[in-house]
Amino acid sequence: ELSANLGAMLALPDQLRCVLEQKGTVYEMAKVFKYASNFLFLGRGYHYPVALEGALKLKEISYIHAEGYPAAEMKHGPIALIDQFMPVVIIAPTSDPNYRKLVSNIEEVRARGGSVIAITEEDNHELDAQCEYVMRVPSTADFLMPLLCVAPLQLMAYYIADMRQCNVDQPRNLAKSVTVE
């Protein structure tokens, strides 16, 4: 198992390059959602922190209100906010033990008229008909999947901020370093 995990870690740089090669698709998607006022990011397990990071990056550099939420808790509040004007990003790799529940989350968002952006593995086409956009990442070990899933979210945040003419290098009210007095 150690050898397999080491091999998976060594493959990460090439896999990240593959993810970044999709920048054209992410750019086109950003053009569609650049005027959104709100975003919801959902993830389960390892992917909940990815949802938090995606929301944080989007709000930091584009000034769009974005919330990261555990997908299992969607019914406890965020579901009331979902409509055709609120894109929902769902991190849904098939390797997630709760993948079927994530598909159910997607169906619930669609039933409320929401737009769904999904992140899943390259070979998963089950979500294509249910989502406006599907960002694909290579398959890897479960514990490394967040490293691949976060990259397209950061790229999306960058493109949206740039299209909104926000200064991505110096976001307002954010310091590049923390100082202690």
Coordinates of C-alpha atoms in Angstrom, one line a residue:
E1 CA 0.0 0.0 0.0
L2 CA 2.9 2.4 0.8
S3 CA 4.4 1.8 -2.6
A4 CA 1.0 2.4 -4.3
N5 CA 0.5 5.7 -2.4
L6 CA 4.0 6.8 -3.2
G7 CA 3.4 6.2 -6.9
A8 CA 0.2 8.1 -6.7
M9 CA 2.0 11.1 -5.1
L10 CA 4.7 11.0 -7.7
A11 CA 2.0 11.1 -10.4
L12 CA 0.4 14.3 -9.0
P13 CA 2.5 16.9 -11.0
D14 CA 1.5 15.3 -14.3
Q15 CA -2.1 14.9 -13.2
L16 CA -2.3 18.6 -12.1
R17 CA -1.0 19.5 -15.6
C18 CA -3.8 17.6 -17.1
V19 CA -6.3 19.4 -14.9
L20 CA -4.8 22.8 -15.9
E21 CA -5.0 21.9 -19.6
Q22 CA -8.8 22.2 -19.2
K23 CA -8.4 25.9 -18.7
G24 CA -10.4 26.7 -21.9
T25 CA -13.4 24.8 -20.6
V26 CA -13.1 26.5 -17.2
Y27 CA -12.8 29.9 -18.9
E28 CA -16.0 29.3 -21.0
M29 CA -17.8 28.3 -17.8
A30 CA -16.6 31.4 -16.0
K31 CA -18.1 33.6 -18.7
V32 CA -21.5 32.1 -18.0
F33 CA -21.3 32.6 -14.2
K34 CA -19.4 35.8 -13.9
Y35 CA -22.5 37.8 -13.0
A36 CA -23.7 35.4 -10.3
S37 CA -24.3 37.1 -7.0
N38 CA -24.0 33.9 -4.9
F39 CA -22.4 30.4 -5.2
L40 CA -22.9 27.3 -3.1
F41 CA -20.0 24.7 -2.9
L42 CA -20.8 21.3 -1.6
G43 CA -18.6 18.4 -0.7
R44 CA -18.5 15.3 1.6
G45 CA -15.7 13.8 3.6
Y46 CA -12.3 14.7 2.2
H47 CA -14.1 17.1 -0.2
Y48 CA -15.8 19.3 2.3
P49 CA -12.6 21.3 2.8
V50 CA -12.3 21.5 -1.0
A51 CA -15.8 23.1 -1.0
L52 CA -14.7 25.5 1.7
E53 CA -11.5 26.5 -0.3
G54 CA -13.5 26.9 -3.5
A55 CA -15.9 29.3 -1.8
L56 CA -13.2 31.2 0.0
K57 CA -11.1 31.7 -3.1
L58 CA -14.1 32.9 -5.1
K59 CA -15.2 35.3 -2.4
E60 CA -11.7 36.6 -1.8
I61 CA -10.8 37.6 -5.3
S62 CA -14.2 38.1 -7.1
Y63 CA -16.2 39.6 -4.2
I64 CA -19.1 37.1 -4.9
H65 CA -20.9 35.8 -1.9
A66 CA -20.0 32.1 -1.7
E67 CA -20.6 29.4 0.9
G68 CA -18.9 26.1 1.4
Y69 CA -21.2 23.5 3.0
P70 CA -21.2 19.9 3.9
A71 CA -23.3 18.2 1.2
A72 CA -25.1 16.1 3.8
E73 CA -26.3 19.3 5.4
M74 CA -27.7 20.9 2.3
K75 CA -31.3 20.2 3.4
H76 CA -30.7 22.2 6.6
G77 CA -30.7 25.7 5.3
P78 CA -28.9 26.2 1.9
I79 CA -31.6 24.3 0.0
A80 CA -33.9 27.2 0.6
L81 CA -31.6 29.6 -1.3
I82 CA -31.2 27.5 -4.4
D83 CA -32.8 28.9 -7.6
Q84 CA -31.8 29.5 -11.2
F85 CA -29.6 32.4 -10.2
M86 CA -27.4 30.4 -7.7
P87 CA -24.8 28.1 -9.2
V88 CA -24.0 25.1 -7.0
V89 CA -20.6 23.4 -7.3
I90 CA -20.6 19.8 -6.2
I91 CA -17.4 17.9 -5.7
A92 CA -18.5 14.4 -6.7
P93 CA -15.8 11.9 -7.5
T94 CA -17.0 8.4 -7.9
S95 CA -14.3 7.3 -5.5
D96 CA -16.2 9.1 -2.7
P97 CA -18.0 6.4 -0.6
N98 CA -21.1 8.7 -0.6
Y99 CA -21.1 9.2 -4.4
R100 CA -24.7 8.1 -4.7
K101 CA -25.8 10.7 -2.1
L102 CA -23.9 13.4 -4.0
V103 CA -25.9 12.4 -7.1
S104 CA -29.0 12.8 -5.0
N105 CA -27.8 16.3 -4.0
I106 CA -27.4 17.1 -7.7
E107 CA -30.9 15.9 -8.4
E108 CA -32.3 18.1 -5.6
V109 CA -30.5 21.2 -6.9
R110 CA -31.8 20.5 -10.4
A111 CA -35.4 20.0 -9.0
R112 CA -35.2 23.6 -7.7
G113 CA -34.0 25.0 -10.9
G114 CA -30.4 25.4 -9.8
S115 CA -27.3 25.3 -12.1
V116 CA -24.9 22.5 -11.2
I117 CA -21.2 22.5 -11.8
A118 CA -19.7 19.1 -10.9
I119 CA -16.1 17.9 -10.4
T120 CA -15.6 14.2 -11.0
E121 CA -13.1 11.8 -12.5
E122 CA -12.2 11.8 -16.2
D123 CA -14.0 8.6 -17.0
N124 CA -17.3 9.4 -15.2
H125 CA -20.0 10.6 -17.7
E126 CA -23.0 9.8 -15.5
L127 CA -23.3 13.5 -14.5
D128 CA -23.1 14.9 -18.0
A129 CA -26.9 15.1 -18.5
Q130 CA -27.6 16.5 -15.0
C131 CA -25.0 19.2 -14.9
E132 CA -24.5 22.4 -16.9
Y133 CA -20.7 21.9 -16.5
V134 CA -18.6 18.9 -15.5
M135 CA -14.9 19.5 -14.6
R136 CA -12.9 16.4 -14.8
V137 CA -9.8 15.3 -12.9
P138 CA -7.7 12.2 -13.2
S139 CA -8.3 9.3 -10.8
T140 CA -5.9 9.0 -7.9
A141 CA -5.8 7.7 -4.4
D142 CA -8.7 9.0 -2.3
F143 CA -6.6 11.0 0.1
L144 CA -4.9 12.8 -2.8
M145 CA -8.1 13.6 -4.8
P146 CA -8.7 16.9 -3.0
L147 CA -5.4 18.2 -4.4
L148 CA -6.7 17.6 -7.9
C149 CA -10.3 18.8 -7.3
V150 CA -9.3 22.2 -5.8
A151 CA -7.3 23.2 -8.9
P152 CA -10.2 23.8 -11.2
L153 CA -12.1 25.7 -8.5
Q154 CA -9.1 28.0 -8.0
L155 CA -8.9 28.5 -11.8
M156 CA -12.6 29.2 -12.0
A157 CA -12.3 31.8 -9.2
Y158 CA -9.4 33.5 -11.0
Y159 CA -11.2 33.7 -14.3
I160 CA -14.4 35.0 -12.8
A161 CA -12.5 37.7 -10.8
D162 CA -10.5 38.7 -13.9
M163 CA -13.7 39.0 -16.0
R164 CA -15.3 41.1 -13.3
Q165 CA -12.1 43.3 -13.5
C166 CA -11.1 42.6 -9.9
N167 CA -7.5 42.9 -9.0
V168 CA -6.6 39.2 -8.4
D169 CA -3.1 40.1 -7.2
Q170 CA -4.2 42.6 -4.5
P171 CA -7.8 41.7 -3.4
R172 CA -9.3 44.5 -1.4
N173 CA -9.2 44.3 2.4
L174 CA -6.8 41.3 2.3
A175 CA -3.2 41.4 3.4
K176 CA -0.6 39.2 1.6
S177 CA 1.1 38.6 4.9
V178 CA 0.1 38.5 8.5
T179 CA 1.8 40.8 10.9
V180 CA 1.9 40.5 14.6
E181 CA 2.2 43.6 16.9

